[in-house]
Amino acid sequence: MTQSFGHKGRLEDERMLKGAGRYVSDWNFPGQAYGYFLRSDRAHADIVSLDASAALAIKGVIAVLTGDDVAAAGQKPMPAAAPMKGRGGADQLAPPRYSLTRGRVRYVGEPIALIVAESAALAQDAAEQVMIEYNERPAVITGEAAIAAGAPQLHESVPGNLVLDFVGGDEATTNAAFAKAAKVVKLTAYHTRVVGNPMEPRAATGKYDPATDVYDLYATTQGAGPMRLQVGAMLGVPPEKIRVIAEEVGGGFGVRFNAYPEYGALLLAAKKLGRAVKWVSTRSEVFVADEQARDIVHTGEMALDAGGRMLAMRFTYLSNVGAYLAFTGSFINTINLVNVVSGVYDVPAVFVNAKLVLTNTVPTAAYRGAGRPVASYAMERLVDQAAHEIGMDPAEFRRKNLVPKEKFPYKTVTGFEYDCGDFQGVLGKALAESDWKGFDARRKQSAQRGRLRGRGISTYIEASAAGGFAPFDQAHITWEKDGTITLRTASHNHGQGHETTLAQVVSSILGVPIEKMRLKTSEPDFFMVANPTGGSRTLLGIGSAMYNAAHEIVKNGMPLAADTLESAAADIEFTSGEYRIKGTDRAVSITALALKHPGKLDLDYRDRPKVPSTYPNGCHVCELEIEPETGDIEIASYVAVDDAGTIINHQIVEGQMQGGITQGAGHIFGEEAVYDRETGQLLSGTFMDYPMPRAILVNNLRVLDFPVPTKTNPLGAKGVGEAGVTGSMPCVMNAVIDALRQAGVTHFDMPATPQRLWAAIQAAKQGKPRAFAIG
Ligand code: MCN
């Protein structure tokens, strides 16, 4: 990599700070009507009857659509991405899910009817007048209960509520290694269920043009490409008939990747009524209508030899996928667990079994990290437990088992290939920067103040650019008449700074300042094929495509420059945005050339083959203190050393890491979607009950680089968007456990709220050291 990408502020900031961005709810159309979704208020019931006549009698109420209208319109079940195979090649069983349910409700929040009226308030009021008679069924809320004999069944097509019984790795080799182990360590833990909660609540407007038979969907999306495919499949029309439009989107975190049932209903209403229909959800709706995430119980086992070398590992995962299988629901709970299953360790045998089960809860889907934080949490907690049980320093135990530098590219036991890395180097830097050796003195000081000080470490790895649904990534570069450049792709920017970094990539080659560039990612009449923003692959996938496209443009400009400069192309060099006859001052800028030959330097680039996965990794070290009398907990310091390969924009990368680390810490400290086990009601459905992490959660956070550029993409970059979460969840929890061990607590599960911490300490005093752990 020879280009310098420089350090720049973000192009998008001024617009954002001045409130000049256009979000989905800012769009309005002549004659638009407003939608409100009537949702199930019970977890599991048959709909005996539905009477909308009183609602329809209200002046200003235009229509009430139900599952019958959806069926009459011939809508199809919502699709599932990349169906996975289970044990023995069995198919996954994805139950049918329609935009409005018919005959039965299966979770609190499930859309039953769409009320359309002249105002949003009127539509909401009218929903109160829709009379529904239910016949209640028993609900099942946890994964364990759902696969137990005699559990209530959610869907006839899914016997035993088991969607998929997935296996990965080699069971026989793994069992053989366990049989000769000197020591086996086992740990079971619960990954609590969380709600994505992007800043902007979900919103959508549906429109339909009878002249062209084209649907417009204005929606909070992470990328128009897969959204068009999913909505097209739902409506039973080709994706060319669906236009997905969005400018600003206020956060995604994975839960804006998939199409939602509401979109099918809004588009149907728009077609039936001949009017645009707009819906803007509330925060309360986000809690029960947006996808949720995690909710997994795992058991990890590690086989060790007498010297502390890892011989094999076994993991079982029980994933509660909610009432239906979301589009991304199966691969995040299967492939995304096994592609990094052995972590950063050189382990000869691993076996994974993941069961995906249905319950009467909101469907779970991709959420920052999409499986990899789960795998990393399972691995790193087990590693810490093993170090503790064999009495070895957890950093030394890790160092002993890391994949050595000379083994790259490293084939994992599950068949994936880690391209490059220097795990020892990363670990060494993290230990030095966190003053690993000075911890005992700090612990003593904390103890003098009556605090329990704990230290946690994680050495994580994750796959970025895994998946990739589109057949290729398209990057479009166009010169405008005023000399500015428009960059187009379909990967949506919703907080990651793509406008800046993709411009930096192109600028580093074309020599045109980034301020002269504008990124567009979804326009009504401009269809782009590209992966959405997800899997931390935008820079790798789209950035690489932009990089290659810009180089091609420079090449394409050479004959035009030769003509203009009246010189042989061989005598011309291109530097800093100019074609110049070598050794002279005769030059023409690429912008001048593009303006002189309109369209000639535009490029529609499609990358083939797509860039492969690469494996960002890092070592995080956290120290925290617990006040045993109150359970109050505070992070004292956090050092993150990460290998993100070549970095395009340090400020953005640091922001991504800070955000991810804080998100992971927030999950450990208390974010949790808590359901009543009997009724299936969400008990933590507001910000009063659901503590979102705040910026000050992670005190003294330092984010440091350890770049090992990859050769698998032309930028040398690895993804960063999810790495922070993958590293921080186990790191923070290992620190919590380390602190609690001093009070006699041996096992503890998240959330590490003050109340639970205090109670766990009290329980340990009464001889129950694992009272707050499920294992
Ligand atoms: N970058 C860089 N150098 C690198 C790697 C990345 O400069 N070596 C820059 C990229 O150019 C980009 C940003 O860092 O501007 C993140 O890049 P990348 O890792 O490619 O991730 P994506 O852009 O694909 O973002 C997706 C990722 C995911 S999957 C989730 S979930 C997530 C996340 O990003 N959701 C977010 N970060 C988020 N940040 C915000 N503010 N909001 C969300 O919803």
mmCIF file with all atom_site columns, C-alpha atoms and ligand atoms in Angstrom, residues 251-254 368 494-498 501 533-539 644 646-649 652-653 656 717-722, ligand 1:
data_model
loop_
_atom_site.group_PDB
_atom_site.id
_atom_site.type_symbol
_atom_site.label_atom_id
_atom_site.label_alt_id
_atom_site.label_comp_id
_atom_site.label_asym_id
_atom_site.label_entity_id
_atom_site.label_seq_id
_atom_site.pdbx_PDB_ins_code
_atom_site.Cartn_x
_atom_site.Cartn_y
_atom_site.Cartn_z
_atom_site.occupancy
_atom_site.B_iso_or_equiv
_atom_site.pdbx_formal_charge
_atom_site.auth_seq_id
_atom_site.auth_comp_id
_atom_site.auth_asym_id
_atom_site.auth_atom_id
_atom_site.pdbx_PDB_model_num
ATOM   1  C CA  . GLY A 1 251 ? -28.007 3.869  13.147 1.00 0.00 ? 251 GLY A CA  1
ATOM   2  C CA  . GLY A 1 252 ? -28.450 0.244  12.249 1.00 0.00 ? 252 GLY A CA  1
ATOM   3  C CA  . PHE A 1 253 ? -26.280 -2.087 14.338 1.00 0.00 ? 253 PHE A CA  1
ATOM   4  C CA  . GLY A 1 254 ? -27.526 -5.025 12.257 1.00 0.00 ? 254 GLY A CA  1
ATOM   5  C CA  . ARG A 1 368 ? -23.208 -5.819 15.959 1.00 0.00 ? 368 ARG A CA  1
ATOM   6  C CA  . HIS A 1 494 ? -25.584 5.109  8.978  1.00 0.00 ? 494 HIS A CA  1
ATOM   7  C CA  . GLY A 1 495 ? -22.865 6.336  11.295 1.00 0.00 ? 495 GLY A CA  1
ATOM   8  C CA  . GLN A 1 496 ? -19.703 4.675  10.011 1.00 0.00 ? 496 GLN A CA  1
ATOM   9  C CA  . GLY A 1 497 ? -18.316 7.670  8.132  1.00 0.00 ? 497 GLY A CA  1
ATOM   10 C CA  . HIS A 1 498 ? -18.384 6.106  4.649  1.00 0.00 ? 498 HIS A CA  1
ATOM   11 C CA  . THR A 1 501 ? -13.453 7.170  4.038  1.00 0.00 ? 501 THR A CA  1
ATOM   12 C CA  . THR A 1 533 ? -23.481 -2.329 5.325  1.00 0.00 ? 533 THR A CA  1
ATOM   13 C CA  . GLY A 1 534 ? -22.864 -5.309 7.546  1.00 0.00 ? 534 GLY A CA  1
ATOM   14 C CA  . GLY A 1 535 ? -20.184 -7.775 8.513  1.00 0.00 ? 535 GLY A CA  1
ATOM   15 C CA  . SER A 1 536 ? -17.736 -4.838 8.766  1.00 0.00 ? 536 SER A CA  1
ATOM   16 C CA  . ARG A 1 537 ? -17.142 -5.239 5.075  1.00 0.00 ? 537 ARG A CA  1
ATOM   17 C CA  . THR A 1 538 ? -17.841 -1.826 3.571  1.00 0.00 ? 538 THR A CA  1
ATOM   18 C CA  . LEU A 1 539 ? -14.251 -0.720 3.469  1.00 0.00 ? 539 LEU A CA  1
ATOM   19 C CA  . ALA A 1 644 ? -7.351  -3.630 11.642 1.00 0.00 ? 644 ALA A CA  1
ATOM   20 C CA  . THR A 1 646 ? -4.158  -0.627 7.009  1.00 0.00 ? 646 THR A CA  1
ATOM   21 C CA  . ILE A 1 647 ? -6.237  2.150  8.500  1.00 0.00 ? 647 ILE A CA  1
ATOM   22 C CA  . ILE A 1 648 ? -7.855  4.697  6.200  1.00 0.00 ? 648 ILE A CA  1
ATOM   23 C CA  . ASN A 1 649 ? -9.060  7.134  8.856  1.00 0.00 ? 649 ASN A CA  1
ATOM   24 C CA  . ILE A 1 652 ? -13.197 7.066  12.477 1.00 0.00 ? 652 ILE A CA  1
ATOM   25 C CA  . VAL A 1 653 ? -11.598 3.779  13.417 1.00 0.00 ? 653 VAL A CA  1
ATOM   26 C CA  . GLN A 1 656 ? -15.857 2.715  15.828 1.00 0.00 ? 656 GLN A CA  1
ATOM   27 C CA  . ALA A 1 717 ? -7.490  -3.262 5.464  1.00 0.00 ? 717 ALA A CA  1
ATOM   28 C CA  . LYS A 1 718 ? -9.453  -5.403 7.906  1.00 0.00 ? 718 LYS A CA  1
ATOM   29 C CA  . GLY A 1 719 ? -12.889 -4.431 9.267  1.00 0.00 ? 719 GLY A CA  1
ATOM   30 C CA  . VAL A 1 720 ? -13.429 -2.550 12.514 1.00 0.00 ? 720 VAL A CA  1
ATOM   31 C CA  . GLY A 1 721 ? -17.170 -1.947 12.760 1.00 0.00 ? 721 GLY A CA  1
ATOM   32 C CA  . GLU A 1 722 ? -17.853 -4.896 15.060 1.00 0.00 ? 722 GLU A CA  1
HETATM 33 N N1  . MCN B 2 .   ? -12.171 1.924  8.419  1.00 0.00 ? 1   MCN B N1  1
HETATM 34 C C1  . MCN B 2 .   ? -10.901 2.434  8.246  1.00 0.00 ? 1   MCN B C1  1
HETATM 35 N N2  . MCN B 2 .   ? -9.824  1.590  8.268  1.00 0.00 ? 1   MCN B N2  1
HETATM 36 C C2  . MCN B 2 .   ? -9.968  0.261  8.483  1.00 0.00 ? 1   MCN B C2  1
HETATM 37 C C3  . MCN B 2 .   ? -11.262 -0.271 8.670  1.00 0.00 ? 1   MCN B C3  1
HETATM 38 C C4  . MCN B 2 .   ? -12.360 0.588  8.614  1.00 0.00 ? 1   MCN B C4  1
HETATM 39 O O1  . MCN B 2 .   ? -10.746 3.634  8.102  1.00 0.00 ? 1   MCN B O1  1
HETATM 40 N N3  . MCN B 2 .   ? -8.922  -0.548 8.496  1.00 0.00 ? 1   MCN B N3  1
HETATM 41 C C5  . MCN B 2 .   ? -13.360 2.804  8.372  1.00 0.00 ? 1   MCN B C5  1
HETATM 42 C C6  . MCN B 2 .   ? -14.251 2.474  7.174  1.00 0.00 ? 1   MCN B C6  1
HETATM 43 O O2  . MCN B 2 .   ? -13.832 3.091  6.013  1.00 0.00 ? 1   MCN B O2  1
HETATM 44 C C7  . MCN B 2 .   ? -15.612 2.932  7.675  1.00 0.00 ? 1   MCN B C7  1
HETATM 45 C C8  . MCN B 2 .   ? -15.556 2.574  9.161  1.00 0.00 ? 1   MCN B C8  1
HETATM 46 O O3  . MCN B 2 .   ? -14.165 2.543  9.502  1.00 0.00 ? 1   MCN B O3  1
HETATM 47 O O4  . MCN B 2 .   ? -15.749 4.318  7.501  1.00 0.00 ? 1   MCN B O4  1
HETATM 48 C C9  . MCN B 2 .   ? -16.189 1.190  9.465  1.00 0.00 ? 1   MCN B C9  1
HETATM 49 O O5  . MCN B 2 .   ? -15.747 0.316  8.498  1.00 0.00 ? 1   MCN B O5  1
HETATM 50 P P1  . MCN B 2 .   ? -16.028 -1.253 8.393  1.00 0.00 ? 1   MCN B P1  1
HETATM 51 O O6  . MCN B 2 .   ? -15.278 -1.982 9.426  1.00 0.00 ? 1   MCN B O6  1
HETATM 52 O O7  . MCN B 2 .   ? -15.800 -1.616 6.949  1.00 0.00 ? 1   MCN B O7  1
HETATM 53 O O8  . MCN B 2 .   ? -17.563 -1.459 8.773  1.00 0.00 ? 1   MCN B O8  1
HETATM 54 P P2  . MCN B 2 .   ? -18.836 -1.017 7.921  1.00 0.00 ? 1   MCN B P2  1
HETATM 55 O O9  . MCN B 2 .   ? -18.626 0.327  7.416  1.00 0.00 ? 1   MCN B O9  1
HETATM 56 O O10 . MCN B 2 .   ? -19.257 -2.101 7.014  1.00 0.00 ? 1   MCN B O10 1
HETATM 57 O O11 . MCN B 2 .   ? -19.904 -0.877 9.085  1.00 0.00 ? 1   MCN B O11 1
HETATM 58 C C10 . MCN B 2 .   ? -20.632 -1.968 9.560  1.00 0.00 ? 1   MCN B C10 1
HETATM 59 C C11 . MCN B 2 .   ? -20.403 -2.189 11.029 1.00 0.00 ? 1   MCN B C11 1
HETATM 60 C C12 . MCN B 2 .   ? -21.447 -3.031 11.563 1.00 0.00 ? 1   MCN B C12 1
HETATM 61 S S1  . MCN B 2 .   ? -21.625 -4.565 10.860 1.00 0.00 ? 1   MCN B S1  1
HETATM 62 C C13 . MCN B 2 .   ? -22.278 -2.586 12.556 1.00 0.00 ? 1   MCN B C13 1
HETATM 63 S S2  . MCN B 2 .   ? -23.474 -3.611 13.193 1.00 0.00 ? 1   MCN B S2  1
HETATM 64 C C14 . MCN B 2 .   ? -22.157 -1.269 13.054 1.00 0.00 ? 1   MCN B C14 1
HETATM 65 C C15 . MCN B 2 .   ? -20.847 -0.679 12.834 1.00 0.00 ? 1   MCN B C15 1
HETATM 66 O O12 . MCN B 2 .   ? -20.340 -0.916 11.684 1.00 0.00 ? 1   MCN B O12 1
HETATM 67 N N4  . MCN B 2 .   ? -23.219 -0.460 13.150 1.00 0.00 ? 1   MCN B N4  1
HETATM 68 C C16 . MCN B 2 .   ? -23.012 0.865  13.439 1.00 0.00 ? 1   MCN B C16 1
HETATM 69 N N5  . MCN B 2 .   ? -20.632 0.526  13.372 1.00 0.00 ? 1   MCN B N5  1
HETATM 70 C C17 . MCN B 2 .   ? -21.676 1.371  13.581 1.00 0.00 ? 1   MCN B C17 1
HETATM 71 N N6  . MCN B 2 .   ? -21.465 2.659  13.882 1.00 0.00 ? 1   MCN B N6  1
HETATM 72 C C18 . MCN B 2 .   ? -22.526 3.495  13.999 1.00 0.00 ? 1   MCN B C18 1
HETATM 73 N N7  . MCN B 2 .   ? -22.289 4.783  14.309 1.00 0.00 ? 1   MCN B N7  1
HETATM 74 N N8  . MCN B 2 .   ? -23.806 3.075  13.801 1.00 0.00 ? 1   MCN B N8  1
HETATM 75 C C19 . MCN B 2 .   ? -24.078 1.781  13.541 1.00 0.00 ? 1   MCN B C19 1
HETATM 76 O O13 . MCN B 2 .   ? -25.319 1.398  13.330 1.00 0.00 ? 1   MCN B O13 1
#
